[in-house]
Tab-separated table of C-alpha atoms in Angstrom:
chain	number	residue	atom	x	y	z
Q	1	MET	CA	130.837	132.237	129.997
Q	2	ALA	CA	132.626	135.730	128.540
Q	3	SER	CA	133.908	135.081	125.010
Q	4	GLU	CA	136.977	133.711	124.770
Q	5	GLU	CA	138.574	137.591	123.705
Q	6	THR	CA	136.859	139.300	126.363
Q	7	ARG	CA	138.883	136.521	129.409
Q	8	ILE	CA	141.893	136.581	127.881
Q	9	ALA	CA	142.162	140.670	127.724
Q	10	ASP	CA	141.055	140.288	131.863
Q	11	THR	CA	143.106	137.661	132.147
Q	12	ARG	CA	146.378	140.409	131.133
Q	13	THR	CA	144.752	143.766	133.057
Q	14	GLU	CA	145.781	141.056	136.382
Q	15	MET	CA	149.216	140.161	134.935
Q	16	PRO	CA	152.148	142.346	136.203
Q	17	SER	CA	154.649	144.387	133.485
Q	18	THR	CA	157.622	144.440	134.309
Q	19	GLU	CA	157.722	146.687	130.955
Q	20	ARG	CA	155.721	149.195	132.532
Q	21	GLY	CA	157.650	148.945	135.951
Q	22	ALA	CA	155.352	147.152	137.716
Q	23	SER	CA	157.118	145.309	140.456
Q	24	THR	CA	157.190	141.297	140.251
Q	25	ALA	CA	156.065	139.884	143.638
Q	26	PRO	CA	157.992	137.585	145.131
Q	27	GLY	CA	157.688	134.036	144.260
Q	28	THR	CA	155.935	134.353	140.771
Q	29	ARG	CA	158.289	134.168	137.367
Q	30	THR	CA	157.529	136.324	133.911
Q	31	THR	CA	159.391	136.344	130.694
Q	32	PRO	CA	159.833	138.859	127.951
Q	33	PRO	CA	157.454	139.473	125.202
Q	34	THR	CA	156.901	137.818	121.671
Q	35	ARG	CA	159.500	138.232	119.076
Q	36	ALA	CA	157.153	138.473	116.046
Q	37	TRP	CA	160.469	135.400	113.613
Q	38	ALA	CA	160.050	133.760	116.701
Q	39	THR	CA	155.868	133.262	116.831
Q	40	ARG	CA	156.094	132.637	113.175
Q	41	LEU	CA	158.389	129.840	114.018
Q	42	VAL	CA	155.996	128.335	116.191
Q	43	VAL	CA	152.700	127.619	114.015
Q	44	VAL	CA	155.096	126.501	111.739
Q	45	GLY	CA	156.488	124.054	114.784
Q	46	ILE	CA	152.503	123.800	115.368
Q	47	VAL	CA	152.136	122.583	111.941
Q	48	LEU	CA	154.988	120.258	111.404
Q	49	THR	CA	154.450	118.683	114.981
Q	50	ALA	CA	151.107	118.120	113.769
Q	51	LEU	CA	151.723	116.429	111.184
Q	52	ASN	CA	153.821	114.343	112.276
Q	53	LEU	CA	151.600	112.490	115.388
Q	54	ARG	CA	150.223	109.985	113.976
Q	55	PRO	CA	151.461	108.207	110.517
Q	56	ALA	CA	153.883	106.386	113.126
Q	57	ILE	CA	150.996	104.811	113.463
Q	58	THR	CA	149.070	104.975	110.373
Q	59	SER	CA	151.515	103.904	108.456
Q	60	LEU	CA	152.467	100.397	110.242
Q	61	GLY	CA	148.852	99.553	110.244
Q	62	ALA	CA	148.502	99.922	106.343
Q	63	LEU	CA	151.926	98.117	106.321
Q	64	LEU	CA	151.075	95.790	108.611
Q	65	GLU	CA	150.898	92.471	106.853
Q	66	GLU	CA	154.085	92.900	105.164
Q	67	VAL	CA	155.707	93.346	109.088
Q	68	ARG	CA	154.262	90.521	110.412
Q	69	ASP	CA	155.672	88.843	107.278
Q	70	GLY	CA	158.939	91.023	107.076
Q	71	LEU	CA	159.155	89.452	111.040
Q	72	GLY	CA	157.528	86.755	111.348
Q	73	MET	CA	155.594	88.172	113.834
Q	74	SER	CA	152.262	86.079	115.129
Q	75	GLY	CA	148.778	87.370	115.156
Q	76	SER	CA	148.972	87.925	118.960
Q	77	VAL	CA	152.338	90.043	118.815
Q	78	ALA	CA	150.266	91.874	115.893
Q	79	GLY	CA	147.444	92.640	118.023
Q	80	LEU	CA	149.844	93.070	120.792
Q	81	LEU	CA	151.314	95.890	118.162
Q	82	THR	CA	148.384	97.604	117.368
Q	83	SER	CA	147.382	98.137	121.035
Q	84	VAL	CA	150.920	99.360	122.536
Q	85	PRO	CA	150.318	103.301	120.926
Q	86	PRO	CA	147.054	104.033	123.568
Q	87	LEU	CA	149.551	102.411	126.569
Q	88	CYS	CA	152.695	104.166	125.180
Q	89	PHE	CA	150.543	107.627	125.456
Q	90	ALA	CA	149.720	107.109	128.710
Q	91	VAL	CA	152.467	106.284	130.132
Q	92	PHE	CA	154.372	108.308	128.365
Q	93	GLY	CA	152.329	112.376	128.537
Q	94	VAL	CA	152.297	111.440	132.402
Q	95	THR	CA	156.262	112.695	132.393
Q	96	ALA	CA	155.509	115.947	130.019
Q	97	PRO	CA	153.981	118.578	132.862
Q	98	ARG	CA	157.172	117.863	134.926
Q	99	LEU	CA	160.106	117.962	131.444
Q	100	ALA	CA	158.276	121.062	130.217
Q	101	ARG	CA	158.683	122.648	133.992
Q	102	ARG	CA	162.162	122.191	133.390
Q	103	PHE	CA	163.703	122.542	130.262
Q	104	GLY	CA	160.561	124.465	128.514
Q	105	PRO	CA	158.151	123.030	126.486
Q	106	ALA	CA	159.996	123.605	123.346
Q	107	ALA	CA	162.305	121.663	123.884
Q	108	VAL	CA	160.923	118.910	124.737
Q	109	VAL	CA	158.397	119.211	121.479
Q	110	CYS	CA	161.694	119.427	119.973
Q	111	ALA	CA	163.278	116.376	121.817
Q	112	GLY	CA	159.926	114.395	120.705
Q	113	MET	CA	160.449	115.188	117.423
Q	114	ALA	CA	164.034	114.211	117.235
Q	115	ALA	CA	162.806	110.802	118.901
Q	116	ILE	CA	160.093	109.567	116.232
Q	117	ALA	CA	162.462	110.814	113.939
Q	118	ALA	CA	164.551	108.391	115.556
Q	119	GLY	CA	162.151	105.920	116.221
Q	120	LEU	CA	160.574	105.508	112.628
Q	121	LEU	CA	164.404	105.604	111.129
Q	122	ILE	CA	165.456	102.496	113.276
Q	123	ARG	CA	162.214	100.134	113.572
Q	124	PRO	CA	162.259	98.638	110.090
Q	125	TYR	CA	166.336	98.112	110.231
Q	126	ALA	CA	166.704	97.065	114.187
Q	127	GLY	CA	166.414	93.372	112.665
Q	128	GLY	CA	163.631	91.258	115.133
Q	129	THR	CA	160.352	91.949	116.076
Q	130	ALA	CA	161.733	92.501	120.073
Q	131	GLY	CA	164.281	95.960	118.272
Q	132	PHE	CA	160.869	97.026	116.276
Q	133	LEU	CA	158.470	97.655	118.886
Q	134	VAL	CA	161.046	99.107	121.292
Q	135	ALA	CA	162.327	101.274	117.970
Q	136	SER	CA	158.382	101.619	117.798
Q	137	ALA	CA	158.080	103.093	121.439
Q	138	LEU	CA	160.531	105.578	121.024
Q	139	ALA	CA	158.834	106.940	118.506
Q	140	LEU	CA	155.927	106.398	120.776
Q	141	MET	CA	157.050	108.142	123.662
Q	142	GLY	CA	157.487	111.589	121.538
Q	143	ILE	CA	154.199	111.553	120.268
Q	144	ALA	CA	152.965	111.243	123.754
Q	145	VAL	CA	155.180	113.965	125.254
Q	146	SER	CA	154.131	116.020	122.256
Q	147	ASN	CA	150.441	115.505	122.127
Q	148	VAL	CA	149.947	116.924	125.758
Q	149	LEU	CA	151.609	119.249	124.838
Q	150	MET	CA	150.973	121.032	121.895
Q	151	PRO	CA	147.720	122.511	124.318
Q	152	VAL	CA	150.416	124.431	126.376
Q	153	ILE	CA	152.066	125.861	123.490
Q	154	VAL	CA	148.965	126.849	121.916
Q	155	LYS	CA	147.899	128.766	125.391
Q	156	ARG	CA	152.020	130.210	125.808
Q	157	TRP	CA	152.040	131.680	122.670
Q	158	PHE	CA	148.636	132.575	121.315
Q	159	PRO	CA	146.446	132.519	125.051
Q	160	ASP	CA	143.879	134.582	122.594
Q	161	ARG	CA	143.118	132.581	119.746
Q	162	VAL	CA	142.881	129.233	121.454
Q	163	GLY	CA	140.261	128.437	119.728
Q	164	SER	CA	142.249	128.881	115.637
Q	165	MET	CA	145.141	127.544	116.679
Q	166	THR	CA	144.087	124.528	117.953
Q	167	GLY	CA	141.789	124.262	114.597
Q	168	LEU	CA	144.910	124.223	113.076
Q	169	TYR	CA	146.997	121.871	114.179
Q	170	SER	CA	144.233	119.934	114.683
Q	171	MET	CA	143.845	119.908	110.966
Q	172	ALA	CA	146.937	119.014	110.032
Q	173	LEU	CA	146.766	116.661	112.563
Q	174	ALA	CA	144.254	114.590	110.834
Q	175	LEU	CA	145.958	115.191	107.158
Q	176	GLY	CA	149.028	113.872	108.762
Q	177	THR	CA	147.409	110.389	109.225
Q	178	SER	CA	145.246	110.382	106.329
Q	179	LEU	CA	147.739	111.326	104.443
Q	180	ALA	CA	150.701	108.562	105.732
Q	181	ALA	CA	147.200	106.035	105.613
Q	182	ALA	CA	146.638	106.784	102.051
Q	183	VAL	CA	150.364	107.309	100.191
Q	184	THR	CA	152.220	105.087	102.838
Q	185	VAL	CA	151.831	101.444	99.773
Q	186	PRO	CA	152.445	103.382	96.941
Q	187	LEU	CA	154.844	105.554	98.523
Q	188	THR	CA	156.646	101.695	98.803
Q	189	GLY	CA	155.856	100.440	95.594
Q	190	ALA	CA	157.824	103.648	94.351
Q	191	LEU	CA	160.580	103.018	96.483
Q	192	GLY	CA	161.071	99.437	95.495
Q	193	GLY	CA	158.189	97.662	96.753
Q	194	GLY	CA	160.641	97.186	100.548
Q	195	TRP	CA	158.101	97.875	103.721
Q	196	GLN	CA	161.383	99.049	105.337
Q	197	SER	CA	161.525	102.052	103.014
Q	198	GLY	CA	158.485	102.784	102.985
Q	199	LEU	CA	157.900	103.141	107.249
Q	200	ALA	CA	161.429	105.001	106.962
Q	201	VAL	CA	160.427	107.979	104.766
Q	202	TRP	CA	158.139	109.193	107.496
Q	203	ALA	CA	161.521	109.840	109.475
Q	204	GLY	CA	162.261	112.734	106.984
Q	205	LEU	CA	158.774	114.485	107.920
Q	206	ALA	CA	159.792	114.246	111.878
Q	207	ALA	CA	162.731	115.798	111.024
Q	208	ALA	CA	161.538	118.416	109.602
Q	209	ALA	CA	160.425	118.741	111.990
Q	210	VAL	CA	162.949	119.864	114.448
Q	211	LEU	CA	164.066	122.137	112.657
Q	212	PRO	CA	162.010	125.812	113.277
Q	213	TRP	CA	162.152	124.683	117.437
Q	214	LEU	CA	165.274	124.699	117.486
Q	215	PRO	CA	165.944	128.469	116.869
Q	216	LEU	CA	163.785	128.914	120.111
Q	217	VAL	CA	165.218	126.468	122.736
Q	218	ARG	CA	168.146	128.335	121.809
Q	219	ASN	CA	166.586	131.842	122.450
Q	220	ARG	CA	164.537	131.480	125.494
Q	221	ASP	CA	164.107	135.439	125.374
Q	222	ALA	CA	161.833	134.769	122.688
Q	223	ALA	CA	159.511	133.248	125.112
Q	224	PRO	CA	156.589	134.829	125.470
Q	225	ALA	CA	155.019	136.449	128.734
Q	226	GLN	CA	153.951	134.255	131.090
Q	227	GLU	CA	151.459	134.305	134.001
Q	228	PRO	CA	152.665	135.012	137.738
Q	229	VAL	CA	152.483	131.435	138.648
Q	230	ARG	CA	152.011	130.480	142.534
Q	231	THR	CA	155.400	128.449	143.349
Q	232	ALA	CA	156.323	126.053	145.872
Q	233	PRO	CA	159.578	127.217	148.354
Q	234	ASP	CA	161.976	125.048	145.834
Q	235	GLY	CA	161.399	127.811	143.030
Q	236	HIS	CA	158.570	125.680	141.110
Q	237	ALA	CA	155.374	126.013	140.576
Q	238	ALA	CA	153.206	124.574	142.594
Q	239	PRO	CA	151.270	121.773	140.626
Q	240	LEU	CA	147.267	121.519	141.276
Q	241	ARG	CA	145.724	118.610	142.927
Q	242	ILE	CA	144.138	118.193	140.015
Q	243	THR	CA	142.517	114.662	140.610
Q	244	ARG	CA	140.408	116.468	142.645
Q	245	SER	CA	138.214	118.703	139.889
Q	246	ARG	CA	135.792	116.748	138.668
Q	247	THR	CA	135.694	118.832	135.724
Q	248	ALA	CA	139.304	116.566	134.416
Q	249	TRP	CA	137.647	113.111	135.703
Q	250	ALA	CA	135.399	114.500	133.159
Q	251	LEU	CA	137.194	115.984	130.758
Q	252	ALA	CA	139.856	112.906	131.045
Q	253	VAL	CA	136.452	109.718	131.009
Q	254	PHE	CA	135.465	112.141	127.393
Q	255	PHE	CA	138.933	111.978	126.316
Q	256	GLY	CA	139.145	108.428	126.781
Q	257	LEU	CA	135.540	107.688	125.190
Q	258	GLN	CA	136.062	109.161	121.708
Q	259	ALA	CA	139.526	107.488	121.877
Q	260	THR	CA	137.706	104.248	122.126
Q	261	ALA	CA	135.071	104.920	118.689
Q	262	ALA	CA	138.157	106.358	116.658
Q	263	TYR	CA	140.581	103.563	117.701
Q	264	VAL	CA	137.785	100.942	116.953
Q	265	THR	CA	136.697	102.622	113.370
Q	266	MET	CA	140.017	103.124	112.529
Q	267	GLY	CA	140.222	99.142	113.635
Q	268	TRP	CA	137.038	97.463	112.352
Q	269	MET	CA	135.076	99.953	110.112
Q	270	ALA	CA	136.642	98.511	106.990
Q	271	GLN	CA	136.462	94.906	107.932
Q	272	ILE	CA	132.644	95.762	108.976
Q	273	PHE	CA	131.859	96.998	105.671
Q	274	ARG	CA	133.557	94.244	104.294
Q	275	ASP	CA	131.805	91.210	105.665
Q	276	ALA	CA	128.571	93.550	104.442
Q	277	GLY	CA	129.621	92.429	101.171
Q	278	VAL	CA	131.443	95.943	100.720
Q	279	PRO	CA	134.404	95.220	98.307
Q	280	ALA	CA	137.678	95.768	99.780
Q	281	GLY	CA	138.644	98.530	98.009
Q	282	THR	CA	135.520	100.593	98.961
Q	283	ALA	CA	135.371	99.441	102.171
Q	284	GLY	CA	139.300	100.808	102.257
Q	285	LEU	CA	138.007	104.147	100.768
Q	286	LEU	CA	134.522	104.490	103.123
Q	287	LEU	CA	137.021	104.564	105.955
Q	288	ALA	CA	139.601	107.290	104.309
Q	289	VAL	CA	136.112	109.102	103.956
Q	290	THR	CA	135.479	108.624	107.720
Q	291	MET	CA	139.896	109.973	108.124
Q	292	VAL	CA	139.060	112.576	105.952
Q	293	MET	CA	136.096	114.209	107.711
Q	294	GLY	CA	138.388	115.314	110.608
Q	295	VAL	CA	140.312	118.057	108.029
Q	296	PRO	CA	137.487	120.797	107.847
Q	297	LEU	CA	135.849	119.435	110.948
Q	298	ALA	CA	138.988	120.102	113.036
Q	299	PHE	CA	138.979	123.210	112.266
Q	300	VAL	CA	135.389	124.469	112.395
Q	301	ILE	CA	134.994	123.107	115.275
Q	302	PRO	CA	137.406	124.220	117.828
Q	303	ARG	CA	137.480	127.805	116.906
Q	304	LEU	CA	133.573	127.263	117.304
Q	305	ALA	CA	133.562	126.278	120.827
Q	306	THR	CA	135.506	128.891	121.908
Q	307	ARG	CA	132.547	131.240	121.224
Q	308	LEU	CA	129.858	129.284	123.747
Q	309	PRO	CA	130.020	129.860	127.306
Q	310	HIS	CA	129.113	125.832	126.992
Q	311	GLN	CA	131.329	123.515	125.462
Q	312	GLY	CA	128.135	120.788	125.954
Q	313	PRO	CA	125.444	121.059	123.139
Q	314	ILE	CA	128.693	120.303	120.658
Q	315	VAL	CA	129.850	117.077	122.295
Q	316	LEU	CA	125.669	116.678	122.433
Q	317	ALA	CA	125.546	116.644	118.763
Q	318	LEU	CA	128.571	114.821	118.248
Q	319	GLY	CA	126.693	112.023	119.835
Q	320	VAL	CA	123.734	111.988	117.921
Q	321	CYS	CA	126.280	111.480	114.337
Q	322	GLY	CA	127.420	108.477	116.500
Q	323	LEU	CA	124.496	107.322	117.483
Q	324	ALA	CA	122.982	107.586	114.207
Q	325	GLY	CA	126.664	106.137	112.406
Q	326	TYR	CA	126.142	102.917	114.693
Q	327	ALA	CA	122.250	102.621	113.866
Q	328	GLY	CA	122.991	102.227	110.278
Q	329	LEU	CA	126.017	100.570	110.502
Q	330	TYR	CA	123.868	97.797	112.533
Q	331	LEU	CA	120.791	97.987	110.233
Q	332	ALA	CA	121.699	98.173	106.927
Q	333	PRO	CA	125.792	98.395	106.540
Q	334	ALA	CA	126.501	98.086	102.647
Q	335	GLY	CA	123.282	99.822	101.883
Q	336	GLY	CA	123.876	103.429	103.311
Q	337	ALA	CA	127.589	102.965	103.738
Q	338	TRP	CA	128.433	106.336	102.391
Q	339	ALA	CA	125.883	107.779	105.335
Q	340	TRP	CA	127.406	105.852	107.969
Q	341	ALA	CA	131.534	106.945	106.767
Q	342	VAL	CA	130.447	110.199	107.336
Q	343	LEU	CA	128.366	110.266	110.237
Q	344	LEU	CA	130.932	108.959	112.395
Q	345	GLY	CA	133.165	110.854	110.620
Q	346	VAL	CA	131.938	114.160	112.073
Q	347	SER	CA	131.347	111.981	114.969
Q	348	ASN	CA	135.063	111.578	115.268
Q	349	CYS	CA	135.705	115.403	115.270
Q	350	ALA	CA	135.107	114.680	119.560
Q	351	PHE	CA	139.066	114.748	119.822
Q	352	PRO	CA	139.808	118.414	118.799
Q	353	LEU	CA	136.958	118.851	120.825
Q	354	ALA	CA	138.594	117.650	123.938
Q	355	LEU	CA	141.755	119.547	123.152
Q	356	THR	CA	140.225	122.836	122.824
Q	357	MET	CA	138.700	121.901	125.964
Q	358	VAL	CA	141.733	120.862	127.457
Q	359	GLY	CA	143.070	124.575	126.700
Q	360	MET	CA	139.570	126.287	127.586
Q	361	ARG	CA	139.175	124.976	131.217
Q	362	ALA	CA	142.455	126.249	133.004
Q	363	ARG	CA	143.133	129.476	133.505
Q	364	SER	CA	147.223	129.093	132.859
Q	365	GLY	CA	150.272	127.822	130.934
Q	366	ALA	CA	150.966	125.167	133.548
Q	367	GLY	CA	147.231	124.402	134.622
Q	368	VAL	CA	146.789	123.432	130.517
Q	369	ALA	CA	149.962	121.572	131.064
Q	370	GLN	CA	148.988	119.551	134.074
Q	371	LEU	CA	145.553	119.145	133.032
Q	372	SER	CA	146.342	117.754	129.741
Q	373	ALA	CA	148.620	115.265	130.972
Q	374	PHE	CA	145.690	113.990	133.683
Q	375	ALA	CA	143.368	113.886	130.488
Q	376	GLN	CA	144.976	111.544	128.050
Q	377	SER	CA	146.955	109.681	129.778
Q	378	THR	CA	143.871	108.391	132.078
Q	379	GLY	CA	142.323	108.590	128.624
Q	380	TYR	CA	143.762	106.274	126.620
Q	381	LEU	CA	144.240	103.845	129.526
Q	382	ILE	CA	140.450	104.357	129.555
Q	383	SER	CA	140.801	103.362	125.552
Q	384	ILE	CA	142.725	99.890	125.556
Q	385	PRO	CA	140.338	97.242	126.404
Q	386	GLY	CA	138.148	98.693	124.364
Q	387	PRO	CA	139.150	97.371	120.196
Q	388	LEU	CA	140.328	94.086	122.312
Q	389	LEU	CA	136.851	93.802	123.612
Q	390	VAL	CA	135.287	94.332	120.069
Q	391	GLY	CA	137.741	91.758	118.861
Q	392	VAL	CA	136.425	89.451	120.868
Q	393	LEU	CA	132.991	89.978	120.711
Q	394	TYR	CA	132.705	89.548	117.335
Q	395	GLN	CA	134.582	86.147	117.422
Q	396	HIS	CA	132.635	84.836	120.086
Q	397	SER	CA	129.126	86.465	118.693
Q	398	GLY	CA	130.283	85.616	114.772
Q	399	GLY	CA	128.878	89.123	114.158
Q	400	TRP	CA	128.895	92.269	114.131
Q	401	GLY	CA	126.119	93.491	116.181
Q	402	LEU	CA	127.243	92.986	119.777
Q	403	PRO	CA	129.657	95.141	118.849
Q	404	ILE	CA	128.385	97.486	117.474
Q	405	ALA	CA	125.295	97.568	119.657
Q	406	LEU	CA	128.578	98.359	122.498
Q	407	MET	CA	129.694	101.269	121.270
Q	408	ALA	CA	126.250	102.228	120.821
Q	409	GLY	CA	126.491	102.182	124.410
Q	410	LEU	CA	129.626	103.536	125.255
Q	411	MET	CA	128.482	106.449	122.836
Q	412	LEU	CA	125.305	107.931	125.813
Q	413	PRO	CA	127.847	107.538	128.968
Q	414	GLN	CA	130.744	109.642	126.364
Q	415	MET	CA	127.518	112.548	125.537
Q	416	ALA	CA	126.771	113.277	129.395
Q	417	VAL	CA	130.685	113.234	130.094
Q	418	GLY	CA	131.427	115.255	127.754
Q	419	PHE	CA	128.496	117.546	128.504
Q	420	LEU	CA	130.250	118.236	132.480
Q	421	ALA	CA	133.966	118.540	130.971
Q	422	GLY	CA	132.069	121.738	128.669
Q	423	ARG	CA	130.370	124.222	131.562
Q	424	ASP	CA	131.966	127.232	131.914
Q	425	ARG	CA	134.755	126.753	134.798
Q	426	THR	CA	138.382	126.121	135.442
Q	427	VAL	CA	140.226	123.069	137.488
Q	428	GLU	CA	142.395	125.612	139.736
Q	429	ASP	CA	138.970	126.783	140.452
Q	430	GLU	CA	137.830	123.338	141.749
Q	431	ALA	CA	141.432	121.554	142.263
Q	432	GLY	CA	143.453	124.361	144.465
Q	433	ARG	CA	147.277	123.359	144.409
Q	434	ALA	CA	149.497	121.564	146.167
């Protein structure tokens, strides 16, 4: 594959420009050129949006025991609550491309941030478990559509900087994840000790993320130039037959398996260390190290990925780190705990790599939207059973041997499908249009 810059330059030479006086073919759409102020707003919006894509989850994890006691929540309902995020991501993420076609990606992300703010503000004061779940689902709906549309916005506004911009928002996402996990408990204490205020405070960050998108929603002339898209008779873009693309399926399975590993790590790794004799405080710090690894690497890996003709070698390198980390957890969980935490943190950076490949495996913004929705929705569905199965295996086997063996075993197909997804091809070439 040619370099990303060369490939984008070739694409631009094929795009008609109304400013140069070229005629626009029937069934195509173009938009005015991007304004500098709008580009700056988009960068701010991307960073603030990414910061809000995980605190709704990790802040709850930090206070789950207090929430359970406060709402009288049973253990089974609490277990269900931990499975709600990937389910919502799968269900609501499918709607993102259709909403983006109708209202525009910026408007949908703006609404998504508003939904997160409302959900986070309402759920601590909803008055019961049912209201808490409904308000959580509202926030997760906003996260789901924004998850899907982030690669679309990057592809549309920064087609020649997919790697660096994906790295920027992946780094911001990792930072938001770590920040909420680290400061929610002390912040709750500073606000008076009530878990309600400790959860509700994150609504302010989501409300701030609404602001940079508002001028872009109101002023559509600020939108960047868009490549011609073949349209259906009703004037809308003809959708791809995405399920006919082998690359789309490989990317979806890769996304699902890496999400499985990530959710298992976030949910169970600290307990694995504690059961091995590591003090609780140290176990929490080890988990924080694993999560923080994603901050610098999430910026580096996408930039590296866009410079390679095939992203398979990165997939394999991350997979080898994961296998080494699981082997360490199996053989000497306490003896090399810091090394295993670092290795698994590196392995979990398959997430920003998957997002980068979404932007590279489709030529158009519409194609990226459809591929992103398919890969993330299908992937999150695949990831739902993993953390639950690990818990079942741990409970019935009485130890961590079988769960760790399962995760190591899943790393092998993750490496295989990731290698296939990294090949230099696009879903438009494989899928065709309906």
